[in-house]
Structures are given as C-alpha cells and as structure tokens.
Amino acid sequence: MTHTASPSAAKSRTASGAKARTPAPKPRTASTKSRTSSAEHRRSSATHRTPAAPTPDGTESENHPWKIQLVDHPPRFESTYFQAAKKTAHKILAEMSEDDLPYGPRPPGAEHWEMHHGGSLWVKGASGWRMYRARLGIEWSMQFCADPAKVDRLRQEAFELVGAFPDTLPALVELGYKGAEELLRTPVTDADGVERWTDSLFNACVPMSHGNHQGILPKVPGEHHYPWPVKGADFVRYDDFQLWVNLPDGTHGALAPVDRRGSGDGHVRLVFAPEGSTAGDTLAEAQSLGKMAVFPANSPVALEAFKQQIEPGQRTATGPLAPATTPPRGGATRRTTTRRTS
C-alpha cells in the first residue's frame, strides 16, 4: 500500500531526518533523580520532621561546572497521619472491584500497593468508592517549601468535592478514619497543618504498583521519572499500542499515533525523549518551531509501537490491522480481528 501522510504529519519535522550524532549519554537529571527520588518516595519511610544532617557518601561530576553530593538517608519513620491514611486506603481498596481500581490491577504475588503522594481525593458515591486526582499533589519532600495559604486552597477544593458525595465522611468514620471532617474543615495556616495535609488520605494515597510509581525504563516507566501527561496515557491507551519504545540514539522515549484508530496511518509522533539526548534535541527543536517530530511508518520505532497490530515481518505500520491474539484486561487470551488501528 502506498502511504500518504496526514496533513499535519506532512508539515512536521521527521525525527529520523535529524543529523547523525554520537549517542548521547543518559542525562544526568535521570541518574541523579533516580538516586534521590526512589528512596525519597518510599512511603514506608516517610517522616515527621527534617532528620539529622545526612552523611556524605560520594560526589559525581562531569566536565561541566556541576557537582552533586551523594548522601545516606537517615532513619525515617512514618507519621501517624500517614499511618492512618494508608490503613484506610487499604480498606477502601479491599472493597473495590478489579475494574474500579484507579491505576491498573492489584500488585501480584509478594508485591504490594505503594501509596503515592499525588493528590488522592477519595469519595464514596452510589456506585462505591472512587478516587479523583487533586489539582496537584504534594510530594513528601515538597512540604518543606509549601506555602500554607496555597496548601489551604487544596484543602478547600477537596472539601468542596467531598461535599458533593455525602456518603463519604460517614463511610470513612466506619473505616476508622474519624478525623476526615475535621481535617477538611480546618484551615492550613502553618507547617504543622501542611504536614498533616501532606500525609492525609486526601493527598498521600494514590495507590500504584512499584513500577507505575517508581519504575525506570526499560522495565516500567514510573510517575516519579516521566511526565504525567505522557505517563498517564499508560492507563488509557489501547493494550495493543506500545507507548514506550527504544529510540535510534539508544535512549527510550514515548510515541503517539498521528491520527485516530482506524485511519491506517502508521506514522508516530515523538512525545517524550530524555533531555540532552539526540532525540530530545530534535523534539525540543520541533516544539520551538511549532511542529511535530514524526517518525515514518517504516521506521523501527513505528514498527515497534504497532508491533501487536501488524503481521509478523511487515515492513511498514501502514495498513489494516492484522488478526491477532491479544490478552483482554484481567482475563485469558482471545482472538480479535478489526480494522488497522493506532
């Protein structure tokens, strides 16, 4: 089949057309962030107050004028606020069906839920428990730079939402979370109030698997390491579209189709690439020009993205969807045959 690009793709910059460069090393932001955030966001080690001064453990540097001191994490202890919130969240999750869980199935085997400080607004309606995301969540470490007046706005917004679900507060009392109404009604005016809100059920209990919470590619992309507008697509994408792929410069990135499902267009748009990489530079240039960075339908990344939708050995992602065996959510495999999709 002869491919004709969509108008938007035809005007865009093709990512594979960028000048060849020596593969860039992974950006230092990714490596240093992984050292700090993975431990920082383990909710089994949240604390009340700033602990004693950390102990230096080493220094990393490059030819650029920067140095980062690596330090040991002092012992940490969960706050009583977080203990109560987490306990309640587990009770809520136990009441929910598999299809109602907000971010994927229950962690399998020895794995367990990790509670992400991501703005967890739990409410109970006629059909049961639901979790909405707040306008923003306060990470545990971010409480130390949080303005109480701005945190109080989050409290007010949560209070208004919970008020629209009158079954919520009585249900929380039944589960043992008896301070919810007081928490929602009490203005945040100081650091103590910020701490209480940060570790509360209405901020600290977004339930995620370890991978979706803290994961690093090439295994699973976690929310702490990849931008939410892209990571969030993992929870709404078609199961047979590969969002995260290997890029030509040796890094990992995220792609999106350029047209709707059923269009037959095999082009893919680059939507995330590590800062400082060749692909990242191309993406930044495209954005500065108001264009898209697009890979052609016969590129390795397009073939990887649409691998489950095309016949084995096919050299282009353009065309109708091939018959395939795909696992439905939470069940056994099934045979599906539909038109070519993206």
PDB file of C-alpha atoms in Angstrom, residues 40-41 43 82 115-120 133-155 188 191 193-200 202-206 223-224:
ATOM      1  CA  GLU A  40      12.623   9.617  48.897  1.00  0.00           C
ATOM      2  CA  HIS A  41       9.288   8.322  47.692  1.00  0.00           C
ATOM      3  CA  ARG A  43       6.162   5.546  51.590  1.00  0.00           C
ATOM      4  CA  PHE A  82       0.242   8.722  57.040  1.00  0.00           C
ATOM      5  CA  MET A 115       0.962   4.978  48.259  1.00  0.00           C
ATOM      6  CA  HIS A 116       1.952   7.925  46.100  1.00  0.00           C
ATOM      7  CA  HIS A 117       1.629  11.468  47.472  1.00  0.00           C
ATOM      8  CA  GLY A 118      -0.199  12.543  44.330  1.00  0.00           C
ATOM      9  CA  GLY A 119      -3.392  14.265  45.477  1.00  0.00           C
ATOM     10  CA  SER A 120      -5.737  11.360  46.274  1.00  0.00           C
ATOM     11  CA  ARG A 133      -6.805  13.473  41.494  1.00  0.00           C
ATOM     12  CA  ALA A 134      -6.423  16.880  43.100  1.00  0.00           C
ATOM     13  CA  ARG A 135      -5.300  19.882  41.065  1.00  0.00           C
ATOM     14  CA  LEU A 136      -1.857  18.933  42.331  1.00  0.00           C
ATOM     15  CA  GLY A 137      -0.350  16.562  44.840  1.00  0.00           C
ATOM     16  CA  ILE A 138       2.270  17.486  47.430  1.00  0.00           C
ATOM     17  CA  GLU A 139       5.240  15.139  47.459  1.00  0.00           C
ATOM     18  CA  TRP A 140       6.530  14.402  50.948  1.00  0.00           C
ATOM     19  CA  SER A 141       9.767  16.345  50.411  1.00  0.00           C
ATOM     20  CA  MET A 142       7.912  19.288  48.860  1.00  0.00           C
ATOM     21  CA  GLN A 143       6.065  20.089  52.080  1.00  0.00           C
ATOM     22  CA  PHE A 144       9.167  21.936  53.282  1.00  0.00           C
ATOM     23  CA  CYS A 145       8.772  24.570  50.563  1.00  0.00           C
ATOM     24  CA  ALA A 146       4.973  24.637  50.602  1.00  0.00           C
ATOM     25  CA  ASP A 147       3.153  27.890  51.391  1.00  0.00           C
ATOM     26  CA  PRO A 148       0.355  27.124  53.909  1.00  0.00           C
ATOM     27  CA  ALA A 149      -2.010  29.537  52.150  1.00  0.00           C
ATOM     28  CA  LYS A 150      -1.571  27.676  48.856  1.00  0.00           C
ATOM     29  CA  VAL A 151      -1.970  24.301  50.538  1.00  0.00           C
ATOM     30  CA  ASP A 152      -5.146  25.587  52.152  1.00  0.00           C
ATOM     31  CA  ARG A 153      -6.591  26.182  48.699  1.00  0.00           C
ATOM     32  CA  LEU A 154      -6.112  22.467  48.009  1.00  0.00           C
ATOM     33  CA  ARG A 155      -7.958  21.715  51.255  1.00  0.00           C
ATOM     34  CA  VAL A 188      -3.965  25.197  56.885  1.00  0.00           C
ATOM     35  CA  ALA A 191       3.963  23.968  58.821  1.00  0.00           C
ATOM     36  CA  GLY A 193      -1.003  21.989  59.023  1.00  0.00           C
ATOM     37  CA  VAL A 194       0.981  21.439  55.828  1.00  0.00           C
ATOM     38  CA  GLU A 195       2.445  18.236  57.264  1.00  0.00           C
ATOM     39  CA  ARG A 196      -0.965  16.968  58.306  1.00  0.00           C
ATOM     40  CA  TRP A 197      -2.434  17.618  54.865  1.00  0.00           C
ATOM     41  CA  THR A 198       0.572  16.189  53.028  1.00  0.00           C
ATOM     42  CA  ASP A 199       0.282  12.831  54.798  1.00  0.00           C
ATOM     43  CA  SER A 200      -3.523  12.699  54.767  1.00  0.00           C
ATOM     44  CA  PHE A 202      -6.680  13.349  50.563  1.00  0.00           C
ATOM     45  CA  ASN A 203      -3.096  13.718  49.345  1.00  0.00           C
ATOM     46  CA  ALA A 204      -0.892  10.744  50.200  1.00  0.00           C
ATOM     47  CA  CYS A 205      -2.852   7.717  48.985  1.00  0.00           C
ATOM     48  CA  VAL A 206      -2.762   7.324  45.217  1.00  0.00           C
ATOM     49  CA  GLU A 223       5.310   8.571  37.535  1.00  0.00           C
ATOM     50  CA  HIS A 224       8.266   9.960  39.511  1.00  0.00           C
TER      51      HIS A 224
END
